mmCIF file of C-alpha atoms in Angstrom:
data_model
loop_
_atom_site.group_PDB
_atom_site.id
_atom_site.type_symbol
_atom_site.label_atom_id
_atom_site.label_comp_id
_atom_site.label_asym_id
_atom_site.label_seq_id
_atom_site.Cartn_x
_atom_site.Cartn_y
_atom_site.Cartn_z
ATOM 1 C CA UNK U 9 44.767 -66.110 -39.475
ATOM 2 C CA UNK U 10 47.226 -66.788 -41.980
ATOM 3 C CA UNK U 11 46.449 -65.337 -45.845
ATOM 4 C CA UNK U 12 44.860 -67.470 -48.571
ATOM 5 C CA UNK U 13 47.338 -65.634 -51.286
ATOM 6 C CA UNK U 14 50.519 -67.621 -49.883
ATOM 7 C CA UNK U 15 53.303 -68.784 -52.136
ATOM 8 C CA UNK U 16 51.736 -72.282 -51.521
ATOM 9 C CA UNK U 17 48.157 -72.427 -52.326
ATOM 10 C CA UNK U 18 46.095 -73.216 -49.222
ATOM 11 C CA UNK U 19 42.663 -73.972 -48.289
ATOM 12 C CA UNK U 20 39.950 -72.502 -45.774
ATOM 13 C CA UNK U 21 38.794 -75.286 -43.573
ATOM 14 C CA UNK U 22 35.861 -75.052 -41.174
ATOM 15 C CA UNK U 23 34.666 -77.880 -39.093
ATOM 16 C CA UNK U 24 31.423 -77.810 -37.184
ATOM 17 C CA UNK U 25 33.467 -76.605 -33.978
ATOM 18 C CA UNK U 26 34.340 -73.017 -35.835
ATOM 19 C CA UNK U 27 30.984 -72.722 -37.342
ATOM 20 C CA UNK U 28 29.785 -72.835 -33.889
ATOM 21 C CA UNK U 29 32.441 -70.802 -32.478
ATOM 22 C CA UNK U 30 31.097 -68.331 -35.589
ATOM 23 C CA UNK U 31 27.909 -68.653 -34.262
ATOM 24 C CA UNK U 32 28.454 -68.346 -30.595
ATOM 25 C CA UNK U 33 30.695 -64.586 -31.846
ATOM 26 C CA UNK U 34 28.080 -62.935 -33.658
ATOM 27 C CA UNK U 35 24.445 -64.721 -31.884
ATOM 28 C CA UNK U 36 21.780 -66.291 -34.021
ATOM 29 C CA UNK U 37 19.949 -63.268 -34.096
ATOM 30 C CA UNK U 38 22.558 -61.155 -36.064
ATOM 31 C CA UNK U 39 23.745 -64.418 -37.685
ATOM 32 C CA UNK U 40 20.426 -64.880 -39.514
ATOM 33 C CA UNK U 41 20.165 -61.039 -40.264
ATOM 34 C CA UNK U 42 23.532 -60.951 -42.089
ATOM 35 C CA UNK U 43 22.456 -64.233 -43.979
ATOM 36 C CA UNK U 44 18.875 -62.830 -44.869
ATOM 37 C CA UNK U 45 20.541 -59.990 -46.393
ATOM 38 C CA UNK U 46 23.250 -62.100 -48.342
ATOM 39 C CA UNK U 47 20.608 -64.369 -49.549
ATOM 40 C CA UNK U 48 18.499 -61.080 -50.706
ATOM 41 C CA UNK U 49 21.612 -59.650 -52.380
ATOM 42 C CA UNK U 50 22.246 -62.589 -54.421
ATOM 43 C CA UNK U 51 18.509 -63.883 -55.287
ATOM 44 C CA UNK U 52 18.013 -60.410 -57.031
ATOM 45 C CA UNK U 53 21.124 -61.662 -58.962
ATOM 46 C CA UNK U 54 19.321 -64.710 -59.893
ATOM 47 C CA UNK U 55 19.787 -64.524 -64.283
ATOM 48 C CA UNK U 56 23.476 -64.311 -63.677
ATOM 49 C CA UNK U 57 23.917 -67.853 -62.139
ATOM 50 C CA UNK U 58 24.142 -71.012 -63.995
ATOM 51 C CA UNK U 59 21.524 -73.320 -62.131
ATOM 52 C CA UNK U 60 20.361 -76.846 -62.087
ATOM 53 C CA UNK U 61 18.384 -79.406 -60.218
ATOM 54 C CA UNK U 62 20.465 -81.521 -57.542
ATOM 55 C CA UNK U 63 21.748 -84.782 -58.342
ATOM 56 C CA UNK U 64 20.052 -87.650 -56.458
ATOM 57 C CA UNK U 65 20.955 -90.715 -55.689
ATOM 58 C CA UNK U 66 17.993 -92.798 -53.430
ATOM 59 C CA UNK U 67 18.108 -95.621 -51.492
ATOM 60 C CA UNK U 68 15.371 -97.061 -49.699
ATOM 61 C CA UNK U 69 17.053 -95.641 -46.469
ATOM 62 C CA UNK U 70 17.613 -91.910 -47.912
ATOM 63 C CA UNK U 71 19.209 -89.819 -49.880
ATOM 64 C CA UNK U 72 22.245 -88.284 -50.922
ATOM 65 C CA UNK U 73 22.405 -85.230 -53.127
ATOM 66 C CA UNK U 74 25.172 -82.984 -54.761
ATOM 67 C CA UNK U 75 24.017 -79.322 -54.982
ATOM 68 C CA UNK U 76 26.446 -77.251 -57.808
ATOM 69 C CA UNK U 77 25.630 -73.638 -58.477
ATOM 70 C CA UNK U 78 27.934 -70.813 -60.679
ATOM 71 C CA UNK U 79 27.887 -67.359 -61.172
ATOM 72 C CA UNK U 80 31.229 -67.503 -63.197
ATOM 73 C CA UNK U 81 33.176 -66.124 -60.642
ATOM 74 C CA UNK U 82 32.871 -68.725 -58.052
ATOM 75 C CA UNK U 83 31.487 -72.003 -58.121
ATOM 76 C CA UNK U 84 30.119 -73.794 -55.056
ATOM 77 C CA UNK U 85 28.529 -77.441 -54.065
ATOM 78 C CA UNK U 86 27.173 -79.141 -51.238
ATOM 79 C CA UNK U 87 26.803 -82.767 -50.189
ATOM 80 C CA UNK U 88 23.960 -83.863 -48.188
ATOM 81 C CA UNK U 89 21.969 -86.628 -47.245
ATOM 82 C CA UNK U 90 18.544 -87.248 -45.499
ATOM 83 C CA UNK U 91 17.981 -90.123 -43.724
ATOM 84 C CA UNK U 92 15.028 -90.405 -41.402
ATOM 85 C CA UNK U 93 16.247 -93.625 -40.116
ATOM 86 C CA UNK U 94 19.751 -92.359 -38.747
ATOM 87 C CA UNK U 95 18.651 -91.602 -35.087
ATOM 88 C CA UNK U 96 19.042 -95.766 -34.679
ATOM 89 C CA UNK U 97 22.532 -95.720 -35.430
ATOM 90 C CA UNK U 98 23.160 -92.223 -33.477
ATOM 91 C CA UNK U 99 23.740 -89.933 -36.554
ATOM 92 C CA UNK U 100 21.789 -86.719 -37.352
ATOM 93 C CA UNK U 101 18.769 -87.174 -40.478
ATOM 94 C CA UNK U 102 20.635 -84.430 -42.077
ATOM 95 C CA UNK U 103 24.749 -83.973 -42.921
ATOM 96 C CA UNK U 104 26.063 -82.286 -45.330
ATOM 97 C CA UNK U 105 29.767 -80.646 -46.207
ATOM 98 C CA UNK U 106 30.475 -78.650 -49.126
ATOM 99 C CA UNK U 107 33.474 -76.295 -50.964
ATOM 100 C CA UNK U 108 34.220 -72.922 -52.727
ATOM 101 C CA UNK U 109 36.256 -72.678 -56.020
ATOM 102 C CA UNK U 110 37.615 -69.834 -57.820
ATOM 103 C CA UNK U 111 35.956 -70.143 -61.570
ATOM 104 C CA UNK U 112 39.372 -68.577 -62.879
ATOM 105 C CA UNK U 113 41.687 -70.763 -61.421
ATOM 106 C CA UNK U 114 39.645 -73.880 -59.972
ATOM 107 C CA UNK U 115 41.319 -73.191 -56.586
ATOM 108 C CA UNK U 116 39.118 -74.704 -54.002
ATOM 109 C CA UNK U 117 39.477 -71.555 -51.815
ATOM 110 C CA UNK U 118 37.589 -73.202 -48.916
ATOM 111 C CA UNK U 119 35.979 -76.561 -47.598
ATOM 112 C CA UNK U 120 33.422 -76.968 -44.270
ATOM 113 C CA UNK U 121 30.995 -78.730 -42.978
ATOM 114 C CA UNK U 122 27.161 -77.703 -43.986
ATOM 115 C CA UNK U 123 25.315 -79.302 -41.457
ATOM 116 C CA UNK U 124 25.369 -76.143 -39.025
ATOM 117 C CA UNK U 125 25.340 -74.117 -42.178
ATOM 118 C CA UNK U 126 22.174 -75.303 -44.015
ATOM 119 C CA UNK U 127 20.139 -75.469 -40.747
ATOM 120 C CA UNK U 128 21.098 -71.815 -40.947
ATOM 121 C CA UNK U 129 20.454 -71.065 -44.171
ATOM 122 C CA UNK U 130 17.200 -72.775 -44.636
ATOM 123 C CA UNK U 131 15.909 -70.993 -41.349
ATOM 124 C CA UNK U 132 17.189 -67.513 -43.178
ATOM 125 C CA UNK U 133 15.497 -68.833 -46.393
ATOM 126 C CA UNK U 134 12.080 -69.433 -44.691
ATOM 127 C CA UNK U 135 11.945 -66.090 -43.051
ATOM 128 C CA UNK U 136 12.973 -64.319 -46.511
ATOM 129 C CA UNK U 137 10.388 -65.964 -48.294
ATOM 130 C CA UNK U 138 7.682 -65.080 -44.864
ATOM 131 C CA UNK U 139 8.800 -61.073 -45.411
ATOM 132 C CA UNK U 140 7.885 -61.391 -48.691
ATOM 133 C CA UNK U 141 4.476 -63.408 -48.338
ATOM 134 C CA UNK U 142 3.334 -63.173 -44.835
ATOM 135 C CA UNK U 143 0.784 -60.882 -43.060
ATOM 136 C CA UNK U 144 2.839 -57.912 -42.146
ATOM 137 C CA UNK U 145 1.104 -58.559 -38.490
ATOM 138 C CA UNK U 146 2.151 -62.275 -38.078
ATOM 139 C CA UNK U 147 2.842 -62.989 -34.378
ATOM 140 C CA UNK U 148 1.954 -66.617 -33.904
ATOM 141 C CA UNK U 149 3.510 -69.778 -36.121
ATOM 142 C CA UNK U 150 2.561 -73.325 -35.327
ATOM 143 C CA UNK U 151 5.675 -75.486 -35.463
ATOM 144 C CA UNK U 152 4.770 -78.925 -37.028
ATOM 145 C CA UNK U 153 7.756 -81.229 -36.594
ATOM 146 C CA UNK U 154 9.906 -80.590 -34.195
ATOM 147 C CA UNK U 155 13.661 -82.154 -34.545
ATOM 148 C CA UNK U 156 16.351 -80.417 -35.636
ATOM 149 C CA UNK U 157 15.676 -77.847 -37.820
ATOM 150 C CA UNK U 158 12.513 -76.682 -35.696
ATOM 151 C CA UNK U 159 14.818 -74.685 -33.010
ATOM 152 C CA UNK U 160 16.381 -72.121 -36.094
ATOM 153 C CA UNK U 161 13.422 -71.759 -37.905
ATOM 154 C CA UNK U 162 11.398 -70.763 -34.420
ATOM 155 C CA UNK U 163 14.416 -68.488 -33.491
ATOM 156 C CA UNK U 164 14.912 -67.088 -37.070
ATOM 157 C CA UNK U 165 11.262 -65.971 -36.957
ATOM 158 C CA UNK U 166 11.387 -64.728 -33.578
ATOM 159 C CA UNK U 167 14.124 -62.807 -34.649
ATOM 160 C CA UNK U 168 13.411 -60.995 -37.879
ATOM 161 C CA UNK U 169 9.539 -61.315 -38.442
ATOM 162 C CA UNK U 170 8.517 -60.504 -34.712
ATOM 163 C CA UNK U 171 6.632 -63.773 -34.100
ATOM 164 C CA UNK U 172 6.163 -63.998 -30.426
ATOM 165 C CA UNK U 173 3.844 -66.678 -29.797
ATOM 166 C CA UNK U 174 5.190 -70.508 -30.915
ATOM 167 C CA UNK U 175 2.619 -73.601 -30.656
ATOM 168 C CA UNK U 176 4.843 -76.563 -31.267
ATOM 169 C CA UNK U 177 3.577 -80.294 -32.297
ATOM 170 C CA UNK U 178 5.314 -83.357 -33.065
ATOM 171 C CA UNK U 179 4.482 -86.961 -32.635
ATOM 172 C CA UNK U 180 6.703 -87.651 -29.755
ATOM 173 C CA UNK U 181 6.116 -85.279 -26.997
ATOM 174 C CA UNK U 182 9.628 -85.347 -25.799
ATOM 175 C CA UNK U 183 11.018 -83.810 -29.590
ATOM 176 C CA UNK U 184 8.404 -80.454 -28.263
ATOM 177 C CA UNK U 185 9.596 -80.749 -25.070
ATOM 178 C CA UNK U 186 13.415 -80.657 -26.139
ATOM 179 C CA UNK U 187 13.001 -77.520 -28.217
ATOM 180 C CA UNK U 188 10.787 -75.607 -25.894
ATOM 181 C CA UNK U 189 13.538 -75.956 -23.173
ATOM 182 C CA UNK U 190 15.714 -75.146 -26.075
ATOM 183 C CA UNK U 191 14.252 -71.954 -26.607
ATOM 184 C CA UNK U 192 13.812 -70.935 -23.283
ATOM 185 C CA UNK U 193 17.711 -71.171 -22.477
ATOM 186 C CA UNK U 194 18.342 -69.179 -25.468
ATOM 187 C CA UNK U 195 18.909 -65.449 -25.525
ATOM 188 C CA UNK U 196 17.097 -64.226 -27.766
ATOM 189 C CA UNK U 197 16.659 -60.720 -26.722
ATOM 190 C CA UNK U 198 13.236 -58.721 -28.173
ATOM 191 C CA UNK U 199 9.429 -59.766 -26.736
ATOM 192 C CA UNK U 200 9.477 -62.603 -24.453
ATOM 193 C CA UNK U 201 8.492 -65.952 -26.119
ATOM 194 C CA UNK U 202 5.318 -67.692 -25.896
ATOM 195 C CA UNK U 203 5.619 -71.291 -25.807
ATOM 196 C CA UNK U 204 2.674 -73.508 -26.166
ATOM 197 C CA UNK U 205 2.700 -77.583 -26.698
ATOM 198 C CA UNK U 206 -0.074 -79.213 -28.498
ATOM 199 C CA UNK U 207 -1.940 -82.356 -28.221
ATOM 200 C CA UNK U 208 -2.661 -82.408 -31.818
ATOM 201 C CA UNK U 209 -2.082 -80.354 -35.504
ATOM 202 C CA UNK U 210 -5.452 -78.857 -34.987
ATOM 203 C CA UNK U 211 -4.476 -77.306 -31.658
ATOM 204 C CA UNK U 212 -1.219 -75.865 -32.857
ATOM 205 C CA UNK U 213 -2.803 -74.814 -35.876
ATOM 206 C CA UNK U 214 -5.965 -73.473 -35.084
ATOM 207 C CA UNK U 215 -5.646 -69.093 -35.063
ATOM 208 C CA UNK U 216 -1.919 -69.269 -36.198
ATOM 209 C CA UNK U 217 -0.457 -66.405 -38.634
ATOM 210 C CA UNK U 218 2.107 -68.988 -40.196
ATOM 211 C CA UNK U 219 2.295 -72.795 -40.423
ATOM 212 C CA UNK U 220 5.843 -74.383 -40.868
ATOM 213 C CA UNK U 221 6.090 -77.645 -41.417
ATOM 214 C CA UNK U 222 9.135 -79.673 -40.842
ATOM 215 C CA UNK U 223 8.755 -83.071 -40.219
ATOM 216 C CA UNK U 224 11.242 -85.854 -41.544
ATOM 217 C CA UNK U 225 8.820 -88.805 -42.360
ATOM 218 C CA UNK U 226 9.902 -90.563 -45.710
ATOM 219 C CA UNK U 227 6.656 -90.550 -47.896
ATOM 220 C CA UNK U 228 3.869 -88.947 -48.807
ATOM 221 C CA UNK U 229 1.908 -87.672 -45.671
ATOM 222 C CA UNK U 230 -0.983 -84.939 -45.166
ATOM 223 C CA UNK U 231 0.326 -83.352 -41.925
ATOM 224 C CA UNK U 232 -1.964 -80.849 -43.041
ATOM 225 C CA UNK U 233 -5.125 -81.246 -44.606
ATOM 226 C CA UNK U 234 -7.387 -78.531 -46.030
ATOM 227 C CA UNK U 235 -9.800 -78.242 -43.125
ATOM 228 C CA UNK U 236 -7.269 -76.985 -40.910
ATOM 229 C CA UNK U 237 -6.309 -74.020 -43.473
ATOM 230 C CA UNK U 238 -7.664 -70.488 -42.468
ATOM 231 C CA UNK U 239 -8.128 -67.197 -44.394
ATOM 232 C CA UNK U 240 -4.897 -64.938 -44.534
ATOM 233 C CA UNK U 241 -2.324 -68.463 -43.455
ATOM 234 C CA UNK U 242 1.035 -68.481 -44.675
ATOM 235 C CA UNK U 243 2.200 -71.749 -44.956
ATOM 236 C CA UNK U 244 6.044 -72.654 -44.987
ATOM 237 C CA UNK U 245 6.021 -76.222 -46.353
ATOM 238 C CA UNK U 246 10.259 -77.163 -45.481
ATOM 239 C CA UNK U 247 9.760 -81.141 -45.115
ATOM 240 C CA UNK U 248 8.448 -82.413 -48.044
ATOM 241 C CA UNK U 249 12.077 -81.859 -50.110
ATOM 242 C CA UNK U 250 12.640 -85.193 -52.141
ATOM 243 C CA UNK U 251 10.731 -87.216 -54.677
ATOM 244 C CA UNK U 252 7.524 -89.413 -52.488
ATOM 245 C CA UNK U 253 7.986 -86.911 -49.724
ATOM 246 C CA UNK U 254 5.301 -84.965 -48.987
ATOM 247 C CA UNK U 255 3.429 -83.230 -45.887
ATOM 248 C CA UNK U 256 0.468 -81.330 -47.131
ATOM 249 C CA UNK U 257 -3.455 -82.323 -48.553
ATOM 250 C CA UNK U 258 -3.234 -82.079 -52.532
ATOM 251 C CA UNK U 259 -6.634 -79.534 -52.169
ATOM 252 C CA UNK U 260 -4.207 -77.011 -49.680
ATOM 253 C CA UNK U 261 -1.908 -76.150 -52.892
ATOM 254 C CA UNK U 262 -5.412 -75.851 -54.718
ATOM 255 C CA UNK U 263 -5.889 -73.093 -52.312
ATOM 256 C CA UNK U 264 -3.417 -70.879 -52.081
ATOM 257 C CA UNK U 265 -0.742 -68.965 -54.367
ATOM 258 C CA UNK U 266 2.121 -70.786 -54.501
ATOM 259 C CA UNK U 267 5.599 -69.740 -54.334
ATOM 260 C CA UNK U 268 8.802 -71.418 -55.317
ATOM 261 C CA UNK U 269 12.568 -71.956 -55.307
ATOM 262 C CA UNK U 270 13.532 -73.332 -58.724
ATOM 263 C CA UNK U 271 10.727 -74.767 -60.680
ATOM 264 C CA UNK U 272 12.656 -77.744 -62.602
ATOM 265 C CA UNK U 273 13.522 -79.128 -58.729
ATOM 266 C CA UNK U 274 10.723 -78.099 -56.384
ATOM 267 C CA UNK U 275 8.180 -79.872 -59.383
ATOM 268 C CA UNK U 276 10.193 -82.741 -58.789
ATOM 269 C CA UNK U 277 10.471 -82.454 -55.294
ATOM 270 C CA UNK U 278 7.910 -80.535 -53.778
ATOM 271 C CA UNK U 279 4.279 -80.213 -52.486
ATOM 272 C CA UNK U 280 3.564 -79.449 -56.078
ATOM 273 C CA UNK U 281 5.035 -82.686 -57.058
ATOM 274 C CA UNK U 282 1.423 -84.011 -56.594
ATOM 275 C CA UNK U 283 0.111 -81.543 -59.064
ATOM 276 C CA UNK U 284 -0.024 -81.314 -62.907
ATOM 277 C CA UNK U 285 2.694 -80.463 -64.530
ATOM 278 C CA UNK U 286 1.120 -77.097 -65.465
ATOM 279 C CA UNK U 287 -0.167 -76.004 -61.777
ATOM 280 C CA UNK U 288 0.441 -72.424 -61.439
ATOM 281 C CA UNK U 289 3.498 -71.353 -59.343
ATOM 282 C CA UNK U 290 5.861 -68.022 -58.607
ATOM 283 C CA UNK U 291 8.852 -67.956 -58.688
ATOM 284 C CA UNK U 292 10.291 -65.844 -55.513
ATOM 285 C CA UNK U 293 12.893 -64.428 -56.708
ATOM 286 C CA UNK U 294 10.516 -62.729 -59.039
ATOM 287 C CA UNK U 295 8.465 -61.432 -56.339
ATOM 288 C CA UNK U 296 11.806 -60.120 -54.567
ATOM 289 C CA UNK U 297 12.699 -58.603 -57.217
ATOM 290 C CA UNK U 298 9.113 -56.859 -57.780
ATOM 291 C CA UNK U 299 8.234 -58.166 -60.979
ATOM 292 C CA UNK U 300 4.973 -60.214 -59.558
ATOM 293 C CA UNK U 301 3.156 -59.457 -56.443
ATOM 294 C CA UNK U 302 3.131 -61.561 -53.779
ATOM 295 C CA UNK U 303 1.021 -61.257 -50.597
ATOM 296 C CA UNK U 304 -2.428 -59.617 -52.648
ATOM 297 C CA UNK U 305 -4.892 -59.298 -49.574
ATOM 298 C CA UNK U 306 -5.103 -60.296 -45.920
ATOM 299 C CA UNK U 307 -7.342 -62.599 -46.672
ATOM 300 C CA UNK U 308 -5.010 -64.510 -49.319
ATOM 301 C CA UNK U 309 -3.251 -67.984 -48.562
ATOM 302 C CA UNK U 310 0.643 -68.077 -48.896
ATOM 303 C CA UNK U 311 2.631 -70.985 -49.138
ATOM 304 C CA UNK U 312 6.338 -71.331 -49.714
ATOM 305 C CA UNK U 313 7.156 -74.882 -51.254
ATOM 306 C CA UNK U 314 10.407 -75.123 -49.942
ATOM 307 C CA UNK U 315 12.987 -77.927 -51.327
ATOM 308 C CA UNK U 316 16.203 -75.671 -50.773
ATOM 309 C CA UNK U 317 18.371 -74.799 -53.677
ATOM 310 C CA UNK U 318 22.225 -74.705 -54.307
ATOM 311 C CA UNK U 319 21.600 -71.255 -54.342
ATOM 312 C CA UNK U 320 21.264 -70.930 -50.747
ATOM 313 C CA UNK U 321 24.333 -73.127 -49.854
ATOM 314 C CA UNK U 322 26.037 -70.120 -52.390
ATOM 315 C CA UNK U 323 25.159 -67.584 -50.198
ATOM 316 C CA UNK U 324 26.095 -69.357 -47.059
ATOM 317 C CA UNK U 325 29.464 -70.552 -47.825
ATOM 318 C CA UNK U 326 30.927 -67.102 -48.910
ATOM 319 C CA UNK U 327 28.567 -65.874 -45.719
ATOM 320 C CA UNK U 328 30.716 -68.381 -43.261
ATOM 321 C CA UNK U 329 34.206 -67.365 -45.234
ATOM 322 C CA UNK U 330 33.389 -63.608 -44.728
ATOM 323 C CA UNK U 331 32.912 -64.228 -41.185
ATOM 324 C CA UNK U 332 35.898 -66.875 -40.575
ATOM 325 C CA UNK U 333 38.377 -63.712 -42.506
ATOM 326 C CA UNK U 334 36.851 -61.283 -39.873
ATOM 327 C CA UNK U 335 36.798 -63.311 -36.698
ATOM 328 C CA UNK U 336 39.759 -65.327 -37.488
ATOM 329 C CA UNK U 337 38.294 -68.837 -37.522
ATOM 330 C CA UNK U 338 39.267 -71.966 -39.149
ATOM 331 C CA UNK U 339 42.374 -73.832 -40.327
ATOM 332 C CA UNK U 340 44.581 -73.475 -43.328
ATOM 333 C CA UNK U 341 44.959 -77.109 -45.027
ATOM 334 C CA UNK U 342 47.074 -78.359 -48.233
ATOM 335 C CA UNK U 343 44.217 -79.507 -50.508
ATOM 336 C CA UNK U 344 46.879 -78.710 -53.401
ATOM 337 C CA UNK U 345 50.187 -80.142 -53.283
ATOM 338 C CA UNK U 346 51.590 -76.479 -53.915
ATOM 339 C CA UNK U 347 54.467 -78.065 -55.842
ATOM 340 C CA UNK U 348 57.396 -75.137 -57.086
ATOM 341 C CA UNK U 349 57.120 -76.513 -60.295
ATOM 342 C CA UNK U 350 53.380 -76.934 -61.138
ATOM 343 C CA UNK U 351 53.987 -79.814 -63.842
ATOM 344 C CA UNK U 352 56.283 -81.411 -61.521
ATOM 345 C CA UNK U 353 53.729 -83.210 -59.221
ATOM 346 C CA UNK U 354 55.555 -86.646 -58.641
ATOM 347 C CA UNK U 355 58.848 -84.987 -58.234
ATOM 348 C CA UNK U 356 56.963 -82.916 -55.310
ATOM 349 C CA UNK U 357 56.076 -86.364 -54.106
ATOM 350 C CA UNK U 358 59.468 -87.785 -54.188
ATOM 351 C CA UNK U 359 60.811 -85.334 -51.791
ATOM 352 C CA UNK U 360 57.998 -85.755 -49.497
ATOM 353 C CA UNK U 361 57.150 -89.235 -49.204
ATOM 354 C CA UNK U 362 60.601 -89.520 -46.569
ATOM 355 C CA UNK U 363 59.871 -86.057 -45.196
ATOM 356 C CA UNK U 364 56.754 -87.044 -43.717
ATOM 357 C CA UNK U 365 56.403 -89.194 -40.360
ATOM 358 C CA UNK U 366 56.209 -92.830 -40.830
ATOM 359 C CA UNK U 367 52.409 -94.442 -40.181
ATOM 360 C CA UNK U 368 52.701 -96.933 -37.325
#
């Protein structure tokens, strides 16, 4: 793969075929490992980046946001939308693209798509937050929701917490049916997986170590309620992630110690959006760091009120670049016109506007 330092300035581009290609190289299982420990790296560098809530813009339909994160050496952002809806017209809920600049230069070093990529990287964010939080003897997870993001966060689990036993729900029968065959064409090499569909949230929930739910219904739901709720859960709340949107009882968060991505967003965004404005939360990048406790007993209840943060779309871009230098993946593109006189930009155009083939 050709250089980035060329005379002409060029730009990484990865579609969703060389993300998968990526993917497909290196296995989920390893994939998620190397991303766990990126994410890791960079969270316990979480005073050196310049953060802020996404910007929003809702429709009764969706949403689109723009995700921006620094550490002021690169600067990243992502794009993405959520639209429950989008299955009528044959596009995914979730899409999302996003770019790398150089902070000294403003080079846009490279572009891809982040739909692959933030499945990923919320998966990998979920099972950081479980290593942290969890029962250090979780084997079973009820899987509440299951559409597209259930199949990484079931195989991210499987992969780096040991959970062996899955007990999927979702309202239609055919979205559990779809990821259990999923799963069972995968290889995902360690224990064998157990693979249970439920008739209800009670069923799959009922015994489980962890609770993750992931369901894409636009408004404020109780997927869970507090009954349900056992001694010693960790709960890994990933669908409620935009204002009205939420998927667990108001008592639940009354419950259990509650951990967070960045407070000004997830308050906004969250489960604890519900809550006063003064409900007790951790941050987790404290707890990574080891300046709070997390997990206190076996008896405690965990929950991760997960919104994702720009930070994690950070992390993955420079993970996917790392891996696209080593494996040789992607395209170089002319984002810049790379002009031999920098000033001279319509001069560059003049002597390329005959050079280039005619449009029919």
């Amino acid at each position: 793969m050709q250089s980035s330092f060329t005379a002409r300035p060029r730009t990484l581009f990865l579609d969703t075929h060389d993300v998968a290609r990526l993917l497909g190289v290196m296995g989920l299982p390893e994939a998620f490992r190397a991303l766990v420990g990126r994410l890791k790296a960079d969270y316990l560098r979480w005073p050196e980046f310049d953060k802020e809530a996404r910007i929003a813009a809702y429709s009764e339909q969706g949403t689109i946001e723009l995700m921006p994160i620094t550490d002021g050496t690169s600067y990243t952002f992502k794009c993405v939308n959520g639209h429950p809806g989008n299955g009528a017209y044959g596009l995914p809920t979730v899409m999302a693209m996003g770019a790398l600049l150089d902070c000294d230069t403003g080079m846009i070093r490279m572009m891809s798509e982040l739909t692959l990529t933030t499945a990923l990287r919320t998966a990998a964010t979920s099972v950081m937050a479980a290593q942290a939080l969890a029962r250090p003897d979780s084997r079973s997870m009820a899987v509440i929701g299951n559409g597209a993001q259930s199949d990484f966060q079931c195989i991210a689990f499987h992969a780096l917490l040991g959970i062996d036993e899955l007990r999927l729900y979702d309202i239609d029968p055919q979205a559990s049916v779809r990821l259990q065959r999923n799963l069972q064409a995968s290889e995902l090499g360690g224990k064998p997986l157990q693979i249970r569909i439920c008739d209800s949230v009670a069923e799959a929930v009922r015994g489980a170590d962890i609770v993750t739910t992931v369901t894409a219904y636009q408004g404020q739901e109780q997927v869970l309620t507090a009954d349900l709720i056992e001694p010693g859960m960790h709960l890994n709340a990933v669908g409620g992630d935009c204002p009205g949107k939420t998927e667990l009882e108001p008592k639940i968060l009354e419950q259990a110690s509650v951990f967070v991505e960045f407070p000004p967003q997830t308050r906004h965004e969250g489960e604890i959006q519900q809550m006063a404005a003064d409900f007790p939360i951790t941050e987790l990048w404290q707890v990574l760091a080891g300046q709070v406790a997390g997990r206190r007993s076996d008896a405690e209840i965990t929950l991760f009120d997960s919104v994702g943060f720009a930070l994690e779309d950070y992390c993955a871009l420079h993970f996917i670049q790392a891996a696209a230098t080593q494996y040789g993946v992607g395209r170089w593109v002319d984002v810049t016109p790379g002009q031999e006189d920098p000033r001279d930009l319509y001069g560059w155009l003049l002597a390329h506007e005959h050079a280039e083939p005619a449009l029919a």
